[in-house]
Amino acid sequence: MAISSVCALSLGTPYVPPHRLVAAVLEADTTLAGIVVTELRVPRWVLALVAGACLGAAGLVLQEALRNPLAVPEMLGVSSGAALGVAAPLVLSLSLPAAVQPLLAIGGAALGGGLTLLAAGLGRSPSAVLLTGAAVAAALQAALLVLMVMADQLDLQLIYRYLLGSLSARTWDDVTGLWPWLLIAVPALVLCAPVLSVMRLGDQDAEALGVRAQRARLAALAIAVVLIAPVTAVCGPVAWVGFLAPHLARWFAPAAGAVRRLPWSAAWGAVVVTVADVPARLALAPVETPAGAWTALLGVPAGIALMRSGGRGRAARRRPTAPVAVREPMPGPGKAAAAAADDVPRAGAPGDVDGDESGSSGLADTCPPPSGASRTEDVR
């Protein structure tokens, strides 16, 4: 995060050396470097951190609530619904204030997630929710394609760049518009984290522990909507961050629960978006590419590799170990004496020539014959 942050603030036109960043921020409006850093690069960097953290936390919430590592906002209709809610007024030429866009995104995301849960039977089966969410997401994307056909050339370019997820030309107004929603989502996320650990056990075990699985799943979806929709309204659906960040958190902390893994997932989401925004801004300069294209290009192969490595680790932990040969302990004095006693031929055994003598001498010393019995009968 430190390396990508320095690159995001220093590289570009004009180039600002890392040791001059603090001076450029302090100069602010007095120099060109100060204006570029404080008014363009710093808001974009802060937005990348906040957006990545929200998407990473939302991805972990969905995966833990549905008990499926493939449960991401893109597969549940949440991101597509938010994008549809923002793109529809633009195509229909409806002039709405910027403050209304997060509300439209939240409405679209709630519509997509609600349709997914309703079609899957209110979330009774996590696998059914995931499959139904993929179908709902496809339907919402088809509606977006219809809007793109209806749009003119200028609106089409804006919608296309928005749908790929871009941080270009974002200012402090876009950043400050996220804070009211974060004040709602962060406390709810903290309260939801312990319930996610119980949900991981399964619906029946969660019910036995006093957690209503269907209501908890609806609450988790609502929290994910509040986290995803404002970010999508500002910078579009940045793809696959909610998929990659939880897997990075699991890979680096495999034994941690949902409570401990949640801040790590948010941190890795911020790292992913910040790292992806650097080549998005500089790879084809002076033309900027969408950051969502880079997160999808780098995130999907990395996420698959993390899932495979995690699967191998779990299989190795579950594999039964080979039986270990038990070695006999070295005989001590007592065992040596017992072994020597076993080697001595017992009196009266068939084939023993000197059994009477050795047996009579040994038994006469240890066990005196009872009254009325001869030594010969005792030896026998």
C-alpha positions as CSV (number, residue, x, y, z in Angstrom):
1,M,0.0,0.0,0.0
2,A,2.9,2.4,0.8
3,I,4.6,1.8,-2.5
4,S,1.4,2.1,-4.6
5,S,0.4,5.2,-2.7
6,V,3.8,6.9,-3.4
7,C,3.5,6.0,-7.0
8,A,-0.1,7.3,-7.2
9,L,0.9,10.7,-5.8
10,S,4.3,11.1,-7.5
11,L,4.0,9.7,-11.0
12,G,2.3,11.5,-13.8
13,T,2.5,14.9,-15.4
14,P,4.0,16.8,-13.7
15,Y,6.2,14.3,-11.9
16,V,6.6,15.1,-8.2
17,P,9.5,13.4,-6.4
18,P,8.5,11.5,-3.3
19,H,10.6,13.8,-1.0
20,R,8.6,16.8,-2.4
21,L,5.2,15.4,-1.8
22,V,4.8,17.0,1.7
23,A,6.0,20.4,0.3
24,A,3.6,20.1,-2.6
25,V,0.6,19.5,-0.3
26,L,1.6,22.4,1.9
27,E,2.0,24.7,-1.1
28,A,-1.5,23.8,-2.3
29,D,-2.7,26.5,-4.6
30,T,0.6,28.4,-5.1
31,T,2.3,26.0,-7.5
32,L,1.2,23.7,-10.4
33,A,2.5,20.6,-8.5
34,G,0.6,21.6,-5.4
35,I,-2.7,22.0,-7.3
36,V,-2.3,18.7,-9.2
37,V,-1.4,16.8,-6.0
38,T,-4.0,18.3,-3.6
39,E,-6.9,18.7,-6.0
40,L,-6.5,15.7,-8.3
41,R,-4.2,13.0,-7.0
42,V,-5.0,13.0,-3.3
43,P,-8.8,12.8,-3.8
44,R,-8.3,10.0,-6.3
45,W,-6.0,8.1,-3.9
46,V,-8.4,8.5,-0.9
47,L,-11.3,7.4,-3.0
48,A,-9.3,4.3,-4.1
49,L,-8.6,3.4,-0.5
50,V,-12.2,3.9,0.7
51,A,-13.8,2.2,-2.3
52,G,-11.4,-0.8,-2.0
53,A,-12.0,-1.1,1.7
54,C,-15.8,-1.1,1.2
55,L,-15.7,-3.6,-1.6
56,G,-13.4,-5.9,0.3
57,A,-15.5,-5.9,3.5
58,A,-18.7,-6.4,1.5
59,G,-17.2,-9.4,-0.3
60,L,-16.2,-11.0,3.0
61,V,-19.7,-10.4,4.4
62,L,-21.4,-12.1,1.4
63,Q,-19.0,-15.0,1.3
64,E,-19.4,-15.7,5.0
65,A,-23.2,-15.2,5.1
66,L,-23.6,-17.6,2.1
67,R,-20.8,-19.9,3.0
68,N,-19.4,-19.8,-0.5
69,P,-16.1,-18.4,-1.7
70,L,-17.6,-17.4,-5.0
71,A,-20.3,-15.2,-3.5
72,V,-19.2,-11.8,-4.8
73,P,-21.3,-8.6,-5.5
74,E,-20.9,-9.3,-9.3
75,M,-22.6,-12.7,-8.9
76,L,-25.5,-11.6,-6.8
77,G,-26.9,-8.8,-8.9
78,V,-25.9,-6.1,-6.4
79,S,-23.3,-4.4,-8.5
80,S,-25.4,-4.7,-11.7
81,G,-28.4,-3.3,-10.0
82,A,-26.5,-0.3,-8.6
83,A,-25.0,0.4,-12.0
84,L,-28.5,0.2,-13.6
85,G,-29.9,2.6,-11.0
86,V,-27.2,5.2,-11.9
87,A,-27.2,4.7,-15.7
88,A,-30.9,4.8,-16.3
89,P,-31.4,8.5,-15.5
90,L,-28.4,9.4,-17.6
91,V,-29.8,7.6,-20.7
92,L,-33.4,8.9,-20.1
93,S,-32.0,12.5,-19.8
94,L,-33.3,13.1,-16.3
95,S,-31.5,15.9,-14.6
96,L,-30.9,14.9,-11.0
97,P,-28.6,16.4,-8.4
98,A,-25.4,14.5,-7.6
99,A,-26.6,13.8,-4.0
100,V,-29.4,11.6,-5.4
101,Q,-27.1,9.2,-7.2
102,P,-26.1,7.2,-4.1
103,L,-29.8,6.8,-3.4
104,L,-30.5,5.5,-6.9
105,A,-27.5,3.2,-6.6
106,I,-28.8,1.8,-3.3
107,G,-32.2,1.3,-4.8
108,G,-30.8,-0.6,-7.7
109,A,-28.5,-2.7,-5.6
110,A,-31.4,-3.5,-3.2
111,L,-33.5,-4.4,-6.2
112,G,-30.9,-6.8,-7.5
113,G,-30.2,-8.4,-4.1
114,G,-33.8,-8.6,-3.2
115,L,-34.7,-10.3,-6.5
116,T,-31.9,-12.8,-5.9
117,L,-33.1,-13.7,-2.4
118,L,-36.8,-13.9,-3.4
119,A,-36.1,-16.1,-6.4
120,A,-33.9,-18.4,-4.3
121,G,-36.6,-18.8,-1.6
122,L,-35.5,-16.1,0.8
123,G,-32.0,-17.5,1.1
124,R,-32.8,-21.0,2.4
125,S,-29.9,-22.5,0.4
126,P,-26.6,-20.7,-0.1
127,S,-25.9,-22.5,-3.3
128,A,-29.4,-21.6,-4.6
129,V,-28.8,-18.0,-3.7
130,L,-25.5,-18.0,-5.7
131,L,-27.0,-19.6,-8.8
132,T,-30.1,-17.4,-8.8
133,G,-27.9,-14.3,-8.3
134,A,-25.9,-15.2,-11.4
135,A,-29.2,-15.3,-13.4
136,V,-30.4,-12.0,-11.9
137,A,-27.1,-10.3,-12.6
138,A,-27.3,-11.5,-16.2
139,A,-30.8,-10.1,-16.6
140,L,-29.7,-6.7,-15.1
141,Q,-26.7,-6.6,-17.5
142,A,-29.1,-7.3,-20.4
143,A,-31.1,-4.3,-19.2
144,L,-28.0,-2.2,-19.2
145,L,-27.2,-3.3,-22.8
146,V,-30.7,-2.2,-23.8
147,L,-30.0,1.2,-22.2
148,M,-26.7,1.5,-24.1
149,V,-28.4,0.8,-27.4
150,M,-30.9,3.6,-26.6
151,A,-28.1,6.1,-25.6
152,D,-26.5,8.6,-28.0
153,Q,-22.8,8.5,-28.7
154,L,-21.7,10.8,-25.9
155,D,-23.8,9.1,-23.3
156,L,-22.6,5.7,-24.6
157,Q,-19.0,6.6,-23.9
158,L,-19.8,7.8,-20.4
159,I,-21.9,4.7,-19.6
160,Y,-19.2,2.4,-21.0
161,R,-16.5,4.0,-18.9
162,Y,-18.7,4.0,-15.9
163,L,-19.7,0.4,-16.2
164,L,-16.0,-0.7,-16.2
165,G,-15.3,1.2,-13.0
166,S,-13.1,4.3,-13.2
167,L,-11.6,6.7,-10.8
168,S,-10.8,9.4,-13.4
169,A,-11.7,13.0,-12.7
170,R,-12.9,12.4,-9.2
171,T,-12.7,15.3,-6.7
172,W,-13.1,16.0,-3.0
173,D,-16.9,16.3,-3.5
174,D,-17.1,12.6,-4.6
175,V,-15.1,11.6,-1.5
176,T,-17.1,13.6,1.0
177,G,-20.3,12.1,-0.4
178,L,-19.3,8.7,0.9
179,W,-18.9,9.6,4.5
180,P,-22.6,9.7,5.5
181,W,-23.1,6.2,4.2
182,L,-19.9,4.9,5.9
183,L,-21.2,6.3,9.2
184,I,-24.2,3.9,8.8
185,A,-22.4,0.9,7.4
186,V,-19.3,0.7,9.7
187,P,-21.2,0.3,13.0
188,A,-23.6,-2.2,11.4
189,L,-20.6,-4.1,10.0
190,V,-19.0,-4.3,13.5
191,L,-22.2,-5.6,15.0
192,C,-22.6,-8.1,12.1
193,A,-19.1,-9.6,12.3
194,P,-19.8,-12.0,15.3
195,V,-23.0,-13.3,13.7
196,L,-21.0,-14.1,10.5
197,S,-18.8,-16.5,12.5
198,V,-21.9,-18.3,13.7
199,M,-23.4,-18.4,10.2
200,R,-20.3,-20.1,9.0
201,L,-21.3,-23.2,11.0
202,G,-24.4,-23.8,8.9
203,D,-28.1,-22.9,9.2
204,Q,-29.0,-25.7,11.6
205,D,-26.1,-25.0,14.0
206,A,-26.8,-21.3,13.8
207,E,-30.4,-21.8,14.7
208,A,-29.4,-24.0,17.6
209,L,-27.2,-21.2,18.9
210,G,-30.0,-18.7,18.6
211,V,-29.3,-17.0,15.3
212,R,-32.1,-16.9,12.8
213,A,-30.3,-17.8,9.5
214,Q,-32.7,-16.2,7.1
215,R,-32.9,-12.9,8.9
216,A,-29.1,-12.8,9.4
217,R,-28.6,-13.4,5.7
218,L,-31.0,-10.6,4.8
219,A,-29.2,-8.3,7.3
220,A,-25.8,-9.3,5.7
221,L,-27.1,-8.5,2.3
222,A,-28.4,-5.1,3.5
223,I,-25.0,-4.2,4.9
224,A,-23.3,-5.3,1.7
225,V,-25.7,-3.1,-0.3
226,V,-25.0,0.0,1.9
227,L,-21.2,-0.7,1.4
228,I,-21.3,-1.3,-2.3
229,A,-24.0,1.1,-3.7
230,P,-22.4,4.5,-2.7
231,V,-19.0,3.3,-4.1
232,T,-20.7,2.1,-7.3
233,A,-22.5,5.5,-7.6
234,V,-19.2,7.4,-7.5
235,C,-16.8,5.2,-9.5
236,G,-18.8,2.4,-11.0
237,P,-18.7,-1.3,-10.4
238,V,-15.0,-2.0,-9.8
239,A,-14.9,-5.6,-10.7
240,W,-13.8,-8.6,-8.6
241,V,-12.3,-6.6,-5.7
242,G,-14.9,-8.3,-3.4
243,F,-13.7,-11.6,-4.7
244,L,-9.9,-11.2,-4.4
245,A,-9.6,-9.3,-1.1
246,P,-11.3,-11.9,1.2
247,H,-9.2,-14.7,-0.4
248,L,-6.0,-12.7,0.3
249,A,-7.2,-12.2,3.9
250,R,-7.8,-16.0,4.2
251,W,-4.4,-16.8,2.6
252,F,-2.5,-14.6,5.0
253,A,-4.6,-15.5,8.1
254,P,-6.0,-19.0,7.6
255,A,-6.8,-19.6,11.2
256,A,-8.6,-16.3,11.8
257,G,-12.3,-16.0,12.2
258,A,-14.7,-13.6,10.5
259,V,-14.2,-11.0,13.2
260,R,-10.4,-10.9,12.8
261,R,-10.5,-11.4,9.1
262,L,-12.9,-8.5,8.4
263,P,-10.3,-5.6,8.8
264,W,-7.7,-7.5,6.8
265,S,-10.2,-8.0,4.0
266,A,-11.0,-4.3,4.0
267,A,-7.2,-3.5,4.0
268,W,-6.5,-5.9,1.1
269,G,-9.4,-4.4,-0.9
270,A,-7.8,-0.9,-0.5
271,V,-4.5,-2.3,-1.6
272,V,-6.0,-4.0,-4.7
273,V,-7.8,-0.8,-5.9
274,T,-4.8,1.4,-5.2
275,V,-2.4,-0.9,-7.0
276,A,-4.8,-1.2,-10.0
277,D,-5.3,2.5,-10.3
278,V,-1.6,3.2,-11.0
279,P,-1.4,1.3,-14.3
280,A,-4.9,2.5,-15.2
281,R,-3.6,6.0,-15.1
282,L,-0.1,5.5,-16.5
283,A,0.0,2.4,-18.7
284,L,-1.5,4.1,-21.8
285,A,-0.8,7.7,-20.9
286,P,-2.1,10.3,-21.8
287,V,-5.2,8.0,-22.2
288,E,-6.6,6.6,-19.0
289,T,-8.0,3.1,-18.8
290,P,-10.7,2.1,-16.3
291,A,-9.4,0.7,-13.0
292,G,-12.1,-2.0,-13.1
293,A,-10.5,-3.5,-16.2
294,W,-7.2,-3.9,-14.3
295,T,-8.8,-5.4,-11.2
296,A,-10.6,-8.0,-13.3
297,L,-7.5,-8.7,-15.4
298,L,-5.3,-9.2,-12.3
299,G,-7.8,-10.2,-9.7
300,V,-9.5,-13.3,-11.3
301,P,-6.3,-15.3,-12.0
302,A,-4.9,-14.3,-8.6
303,G,-8.1,-15.3,-6.9
304,I,-8.2,-18.7,-8.6
305,A,-4.6,-19.4,-7.7
306,L,-5.4,-18.5,-4.0
307,M,-8.4,-20.8,-4.0
308,R,-6.4,-23.6,-5.4
309,S,-3.6,-23.2,-2.9
310,G,-6.1,-22.9,-0.1
311,G,-7.9,-26.1,-1.3
312,R,-4.6,-28.0,-1.3
313,G,-3.8,-26.8,2.2
314,R,-7.2,-27.9,3.5
315,A,-6.9,-31.3,1.8
316,A,-3.4,-31.8,3.3
317,R,-4.8,-31.0,6.8
318,R,-7.7,-33.4,6.3
319,R,-5.6,-36.2,4.8
320,P,-5.2,-39.1,7.4
321,T,-1.6,-39.7,8.5
322,A,0.0,-43.1,8.0
323,P,0.1,-45.4,11.0
324,V,3.3,-45.1,12.9
325,A,5.1,-48.2,14.0
326,V,5.2,-48.5,17.8
327,R,8.7,-49.4,18.9
328,E,9.1,-51.6,21.9
329,P,10.8,-49.8,24.8
330,M,14.2,-50.9,25.8
331,P,14.0,-53.6,28.4
332,G,14.8,-52.4,31.9
333,P,16.0,-54.5,34.8
334,G,12.6,-55.8,35.6
335,K,11.8,-56.7,32.0
336,A,15.2,-58.4,31.6
337,A,14.5,-60.5,34.8
338,A,11.1,-61.4,33.5
339,A,12.5,-62.5,30.1
340,A,15.2,-64.5,31.8
341,A,12.6,-66.2,34.0
342,D,10.6,-67.1,30.8
343,D,13.6,-68.7,29.3
344,V,14.1,-71.0,32.2
345,P,12.3,-74.3,31.5
346,R,9.4,-75.0,33.9
347,A,9.3,-78.1,35.9
348,G,7.1,-80.9,34.7
349,A,7.0,-79.6,31.1
350,P,7.2,-82.2,28.4
351,G,10.8,-82.7,27.2
352,D,12.3,-81.1,30.2
353,V,15.0,-83.5,31.5
354,D,16.0,-81.5,34.6
355,G,12.7,-80.1,35.4
356,D,12.3,-81.8,38.8
357,E,15.6,-80.5,40.0
358,S,15.4,-76.9,38.8
359,G,11.7,-76.6,39.6
360,S,12.0,-78.1,43.0
361,S,14.8,-75.9,44.0
362,G,13.1,-72.8,42.8
363,L,9.7,-73.5,44.2
364,A,11.0,-74.9,47.5
365,D,12.7,-71.5,48.1
366,T,9.7,-69.4,47.2
367,C,6.6,-71.3,48.0
368,P,6.7,-73.8,50.9
369,P,4.3,-76.8,50.4
370,P,1.0,-76.6,52.2
371,S,0.4,-78.9,55.1
372,G,-0.5,-82.4,54.1
373,A,1.1,-82.1,50.6
374,S,4.4,-83.5,49.5
375,R,7.1,-81.6,47.7
376,T,6.5,-83.8,44.6
377,E,2.8,-82.9,44.4
378,D,3.7,-79.2,44.9
379,V,6.2,-79.3,42.1
380,R,3.6,-80.9,39.8
